[in-house]
Short mmCIF file of C-alpha atoms in Angstrom, two decimals:
data_model
loop_
_atom_site.label_atom_id
_atom_site.label_comp_id
_atom_site.label_asym_id
_atom_site.label_seq_id
_atom_site.Cartn_x
_atom_site.Cartn_y
_atom_site.Cartn_z
CA UNK A 803 -26.82 3.23 -4.48
CA UNK A 804 -24.91 3.89 -7.71
CA UNK A 805 -26.17 2.77 -11.11
CA UNK A 806 -23.48 1.10 -13.22
CA UNK A 807 -23.52 1.75 -16.96
CA UNK A 808 -22.08 -1.22 -18.83
CA UNK A 809 -19.42 -0.79 -21.51
CA UNK A 810 -18.44 2.56 -19.97
CA UNK A 811 -15.06 3.49 -18.49
CA UNK A 812 -14.09 1.92 -15.17
CA UNK A 813 -15.27 3.82 -12.13
CA UNK A 814 -13.43 4.42 -8.86
CA UNK A 815 -15.48 4.15 -5.67
CA UNK A 816 -14.12 5.06 -2.25
CA UNK A 817 -15.39 2.80 0.52
CA UNK A 818 -14.90 4.48 3.92
CA UNK A 819 -13.91 2.41 6.91
CA UNK A 820 -16.64 0.08 8.26
CA UNK A 821 -18.98 1.11 5.43
CA UNK A 822 -20.95 -0.64 2.70
CA UNK A 823 -21.56 0.78 -0.77
CA UNK A 824 -23.99 -0.86 -3.19
CA UNK A 825 -24.11 -0.55 -6.97
CA UNK A 826 -26.90 -1.59 -9.32
CA UNK A 827 -26.25 -3.19 -12.69
CA UNK A 828 -29.08 -3.39 -15.24
CA UNK A 829 -28.65 -6.27 -17.69
CA UNK A 830 -30.88 -6.62 -20.78
CA UNK A 831 -33.22 -9.60 -20.96
CA UNK A 832 -31.24 -11.48 -23.61
CA UNK A 833 -27.76 -10.52 -22.44
CA UNK A 834 -25.27 -11.10 -19.65
CA UNK A 835 -22.45 -9.11 -18.07
CA UNK A 836 -18.99 -9.51 -16.60
CA UNK A 837 -17.76 -7.59 -13.56
CA UNK A 838 -14.20 -6.83 -12.52
CA UNK A 839 -12.96 -5.25 -9.28
CA UNK A 840 -9.56 -4.35 -7.90
CA UNK A 841 -8.89 -3.05 -4.39
CA UNK A 842 -6.40 -0.23 -3.87
CA UNK A 843 -5.42 1.43 -0.60
CA UNK A 844 -6.49 5.00 -0.05
CA UNK A 845 -3.86 7.58 0.85
CA UNK A 846 -6.31 9.96 2.54
CA UNK A 847 -5.84 8.46 6.00
CA UNK A 848 -2.10 9.20 5.95
CA UNK A 849 -2.04 12.59 4.26
CA UNK A 850 -1.32 14.41 7.50
CA UNK A 851 1.67 12.25 8.41
CA UNK A 852 5.07 13.84 8.01
CA UNK A 853 7.07 10.74 6.97
CA UNK A 854 5.04 9.33 4.07
CA UNK A 855 5.84 5.85 2.73
CA UNK A 856 6.86 5.35 -0.88
CA UNK A 857 3.53 3.92 -2.01
CA UNK A 858 1.73 7.12 -0.97
CA UNK A 859 4.26 9.38 -2.70
CA UNK A 860 3.77 7.38 -5.92
CA UNK A 861 0.03 6.89 -5.45
CA UNK A 862 -1.08 8.69 -8.63
CA UNK A 863 1.05 6.43 -10.82
CA UNK A 864 -0.12 3.40 -8.86
CA UNK A 865 -3.79 4.24 -9.36
CA UNK A 866 -3.30 5.20 -13.03
CA UNK A 867 -1.59 1.88 -13.78
CA UNK A 868 -4.41 -0.25 -12.41
CA UNK A 869 -7.06 1.96 -14.00
CA UNK A 870 -5.42 1.42 -17.39
CA UNK A 871 -5.12 -2.32 -16.73
CA UNK A 872 -8.87 -2.49 -16.11
CA UNK A 873 -9.39 -0.85 -19.50
CA UNK A 874 -7.07 -3.37 -21.15
CA UNK A 875 -8.89 -6.28 -19.51
CA UNK A 876 -12.18 -5.28 -21.13
CA UNK A 877 -10.42 -5.09 -24.53
CA UNK A 878 -8.65 -8.45 -24.22
CA UNK A 879 -11.70 -10.64 -23.74
CA UNK A 880 -11.26 -14.23 -24.83
CA UNK A 881 -14.31 -16.36 -25.68
CA UNK A 882 -16.61 -13.60 -24.40
CA UNK A 883 -15.08 -13.73 -20.90
CA UNK A 884 -12.75 -11.43 -19.01
CA UNK A 885 -9.30 -12.78 -18.11
CA UNK A 886 -8.55 -13.52 -14.49
CA UNK A 887 -5.22 -11.63 -14.57
CA UNK A 888 -4.08 -8.24 -15.74
CA UNK A 889 -2.66 -8.19 -19.28
CA UNK A 890 0.62 -6.53 -18.28
CA UNK A 891 2.97 -6.68 -15.34
CA UNK A 892 3.39 -3.43 -13.39
CA UNK A 893 6.41 -1.24 -14.16
CA UNK A 894 9.29 -1.03 -11.72
CA UNK A 895 8.08 2.09 -9.90
CA UNK A 896 4.58 0.65 -9.42
CA UNK A 897 6.03 -2.70 -8.35
CA UNK A 898 8.19 -0.88 -5.80
CA UNK A 899 5.11 0.97 -4.51
CA UNK A 900 3.24 -2.34 -4.12
CA UNK A 901 6.13 -3.84 -2.19
CA UNK A 902 6.27 -0.71 -0.04
CA UNK A 903 2.58 -1.02 0.76
CA UNK A 904 2.78 -4.74 1.58
CA UNK A 905 5.71 -4.00 3.90
CA UNK A 906 3.86 -1.04 5.42
CA UNK A 907 0.91 -3.30 6.27
CA UNK A 908 3.07 -6.14 7.53
CA UNK A 909 2.59 -8.46 4.57
CA UNK A 910 -1.21 -8.42 4.65
CA UNK A 911 -2.61 -9.13 1.16
CA UNK A 912 -6.29 -9.35 2.08
CA UNK A 913 -7.93 -5.96 1.60
CA UNK A 914 -10.71 -6.50 4.13
CA UNK A 915 -13.30 -5.74 1.42
CA UNK A 916 -15.95 -8.23 0.42
CA UNK A 917 -18.03 -8.09 -2.76
CA UNK A 918 -21.54 -9.52 -2.51
CA UNK A 919 -23.47 -10.08 -5.75
CA UNK A 920 -27.21 -10.60 -5.47
CA UNK A 921 -30.21 -11.20 -7.68
CA UNK A 922 -33.22 -9.62 -5.92
CA UNK A 923 -35.64 -11.70 -7.98
CA UNK A 924 -34.33 -15.04 -6.67
CA UNK A 925 -32.78 -13.79 -3.38
CA UNK A 926 -29.51 -15.44 -4.36
CA UNK A 927 -26.22 -13.97 -3.12
CA UNK A 928 -22.56 -14.69 -3.74
CA UNK A 929 -19.81 -13.25 -1.54
CA UNK A 930 -16.16 -12.99 -2.63
CA UNK A 931 -13.15 -11.55 -0.78
CA UNK A 932 -11.01 -8.93 -2.53
CA UNK A 933 -7.19 -8.87 -2.29
CA UNK A 934 -4.88 -5.90 -2.74
CA UNK A 935 -3.84 -5.14 -6.34
CA UNK A 936 -5.41 -8.41 -7.57
CA UNK A 937 -8.31 -8.42 -10.05
CA UNK A 938 -11.54 -9.95 -8.83
CA UNK A 939 -13.39 -11.08 -11.96
CA UNK A 940 -16.94 -12.45 -12.07
CA UNK A 941 -17.88 -13.67 -15.54
CA UNK A 942 -21.54 -14.15 -16.47
CA UNK A 943 -23.21 -12.39 -13.55
CA UNK A 944 -26.64 -13.82 -14.35
CA UNK A 945 -25.32 -17.37 -14.16
CA UNK A 946 -23.23 -16.61 -11.07
CA UNK A 947 -26.28 -15.45 -9.08
CA UNK A 948 -28.75 -18.13 -10.11
CA UNK A 949 -30.49 -20.17 -7.43
CA UNK A 950 -29.97 -23.34 -9.49
CA UNK A 951 -27.44 -23.82 -12.25
CA UNK A 952 -29.80 -25.29 -14.86
CA UNK A 953 -32.74 -22.95 -14.27
CA UNK A 954 -33.64 -19.89 -16.32
CA UNK A 955 -34.12 -16.64 -14.41
CA UNK A 956 -35.10 -13.42 -16.14
CA UNK A 957 -33.24 -10.21 -15.42
CA UNK A 958 -35.00 -8.32 -12.58
CA UNK A 959 -36.19 -4.82 -13.37
CA UNK A 960 -34.59 -3.67 -10.12
CA UNK A 961 -31.23 -4.73 -11.55
CA UNK A 962 -28.49 -6.91 -10.08
CA UNK A 963 -26.72 -5.44 -7.07
CA UNK A 964 -23.06 -5.53 -6.07
CA UNK A 965 -22.47 -4.49 -2.47
CA UNK A 966 -18.88 -3.81 -1.37
CA UNK A 967 -18.25 -3.91 2.37
CA UNK A 968 -15.11 -2.46 3.92
CA UNK A 969 -14.51 -4.22 7.24
CA UNK A 970 -11.40 -2.16 8.04
CA UNK A 971 -11.88 0.15 11.01
CA UNK A 972 -8.85 2.38 10.41
CA UNK A 973 -8.63 3.25 6.71
CA UNK A 974 -10.80 3.55 3.58
CA UNK A 975 -10.32 1.53 0.39
CA UNK A 976 -10.54 2.52 -3.26
CA UNK A 977 -12.33 0.05 -5.53
CA UNK A 978 -11.87 0.28 -9.31
CA UNK A 979 -14.86 -1.40 -10.95
CA UNK A 980 -15.64 -2.20 -14.57
CA UNK A 981 -18.60 -3.93 -16.21
CA UNK A 982 -18.87 -5.35 -19.72
CA UNK A 983 -22.01 -6.60 -21.46
CA UNK A 984 -21.85 -9.75 -23.57
CA UNK A 985 -23.66 -10.04 -26.89
CA UNK A 986 -22.61 -13.52 -27.98
CA UNK A 987 -24.81 -16.04 -29.74
CA UNK A 988 -26.80 -18.30 -27.48
CA UNK A 989 -25.52 -21.83 -27.17
CA UNK A 990 -26.10 -24.87 -25.05
CA UNK A 991 -26.90 -23.90 -21.49
CA UNK A 992 -27.29 -20.20 -22.28
CA UNK A 993 -30.42 -18.13 -21.75
CA UNK A 994 -32.89 -18.06 -24.62
CA UNK A 995 -35.83 -15.85 -25.40
CA UNK A 996 -38.40 -18.63 -25.23
CA UNK A 997 -38.63 -21.65 -22.96
CA UNK A 998 -40.58 -23.63 -25.59
CA UNK A 999 -38.25 -25.94 -27.54
CA UNK A 1000 -40.42 -25.58 -30.65
CA UNK A 1001 -39.10 -22.01 -30.98
CA UNK A 1002 -35.42 -22.96 -30.79
CA UNK A 1003 -32.94 -24.13 -33.41
CA UNK A 1004 -31.56 -23.02 -36.72
CA UNK A 1005 -34.57 -24.29 -38.73
CA UNK A 1006 -36.95 -21.55 -37.54
CA UNK A 1007 -39.08 -19.94 -40.18
CA UNK A 1008 -39.38 -16.14 -40.28
CA UNK A 1009 -42.96 -16.42 -38.97
CA UNK A 1010 -41.84 -18.53 -36.01
CA UNK A 1011 -39.03 -16.10 -35.29
CA UNK A 1012 -41.44 -13.18 -35.31
CA UNK A 1013 -43.80 -15.11 -33.02
CA UNK A 1014 -40.93 -15.85 -30.64
CA UNK A 1015 -39.95 -12.18 -30.61
CA UNK A 1016 -43.57 -11.18 -29.98
CA UNK A 1017 -43.82 -13.63 -27.07
CA UNK A 1018 -40.60 -12.29 -25.58
CA UNK A 1019 -41.84 -8.70 -25.94
CA UNK A 1020 -45.19 -9.61 -24.36
CA UNK A 1021 -43.47 -11.30 -21.42
CA UNK A 1022 -41.26 -8.26 -20.95
CA UNK A 1023 -44.27 -5.93 -20.98
CA UNK A 1024 -46.19 -8.12 -18.50
CA UNK A 1025 -43.15 -8.26 -16.25
CA UNK A 1026 -42.78 -4.48 -16.35
CA UNK A 1027 -46.49 -4.00 -15.62
CA UNK A 1028 -46.25 -6.33 -12.61
CA UNK A 1029 -43.25 -4.38 -11.38
CA UNK A 1030 -45.10 -1.08 -11.79
CA UNK A 1031 -48.05 -2.56 -9.90
CA UNK A 1032 -45.81 -3.63 -7.01
CA UNK A 1033 -44.14 -0.22 -6.94
CA UNK A 1034 -47.53 1.54 -6.98
CA UNK A 1035 -48.64 -0.65 -4.08
CA UNK A 1036 -45.55 0.31 -2.09
CA UNK A 1037 -46.09 3.99 -2.87
CA UNK A 1038 -49.75 3.73 -1.83
CA UNK A 1039 -48.76 2.17 1.50
CA UNK A 1040 -46.21 4.95 2.00
CA UNK A 1041 -48.80 7.63 1.20
CA UNK A 1042 -51.33 6.04 3.58
CA UNK A 1043 -48.71 5.95 6.32
CA UNK A 1044 -47.85 9.63 5.79
CA UNK A 1045 -51.55 10.60 5.79
CA UNK A 1046 -52.11 8.69 9.02
CA UNK A 1047 -49.17 10.47 10.67
CA UNK A 1048 -50.47 13.85 9.50
CA UNK A 1049 -53.91 13.02 10.86
CA UNK A 1050 -52.52 11.97 14.24
CA UNK A 1051 -50.39 15.10 14.35
CA UNK A 1052 -53.50 17.21 13.66
CA UNK A 1053 -55.39 15.50 16.49
CA UNK A 1054 -52.49 16.11 18.87
CA UNK A 1055 -52.21 19.75 17.75
CA UNK A 1056 -55.94 20.34 18.37
CA UNK A 1057 -55.68 18.62 21.75
CA UNK A 1058 -52.69 20.74 22.78
CA UNK A 1059 -54.49 23.89 21.57
CA UNK A 1060 -57.60 23.06 23.61
CA UNK A 1061 -55.49 22.27 26.66
CA UNK A 1062 -53.56 25.54 26.39
CA UNK A 1063 -56.83 27.44 25.93
CA UNK A 1064 -58.32 25.80 29.04
CA UNK A 1065 -55.21 26.60 31.08
CA UNK A 1066 -55.19 30.21 29.93
CA UNK A 1067 -58.90 30.72 30.68
CA UNK A 1068 -58.55 29.10 34.10
CA UNK A 1069 -55.53 31.22 34.91
CA UNK A 1070 -57.24 34.43 33.85
CA UNK A 1071 -60.34 33.61 35.92
CA UNK A 1072 -58.25 32.99 39.00
CA UNK A 1073 -56.23 36.14 38.35
CA UNK A 1074 -59.32 38.34 38.04
CA UNK A 1075 -60.93 36.75 41.10
CA UNK A 1076 -57.77 37.34 43.07
CA UNK A 1077 -57.77 40.96 42.00
CA UNK A 1078 -61.47 41.07 42.81
CA UNK A 1079 -62.34 42.13 39.31
CA UNK A 1080 -64.93 39.38 38.92
#
């Protein structure tokens, strides 16, 4: 599993045929994030062919164009959300490569890749199909993976996960992925630091604001301690299981050693008796 660093450059992940790759996105408690994906064909499965199609010959320009478009998408946010389309149309050579690919794959626009977003704390998942050369944008990941729209769910310490499954059996797929954190002011329907309405609004005194911050910090510490306790419990169970296996292996080793010793002694006795040495 890869760990995605928000506000970094887009990353390219190769998804082999009939394979699933999962990425983890850590979102701060008082923040949200946007995710963007675009599916590109991989040229590795046709590198050994003699007569290469045009889209493979121009693959570097094709990949560079969409990589740059992902960068431009993160810069052209409107109202703290990513646009659903690329800012610029592809140049003529890239457009010709796209048409060559669509023709090569008999007009199929569905990439065969599916992106599944999940929140491990609420066991909520959301699956979306990815299409060739088309941006797949998920704004406000925390809201998109909530169990109920009007409920407040804290960010899990394990992080949100995005699993990309390639159902194609013949060729791998390249996925360009980008993530952007939001740092906008909280409004109606957004997550807040405190669930108590007495600590919300523009009329808060500095003392109330400090108290709200202290409560949020205390909740975060308690949540982290609970997570560490659960992880320690899992590690203890794993250690107990390993110790039990080592103990059973020791018993078996002693048993085999005693059996081999008995067989050797019995064989030597019979051998000496046969030779009339005993």
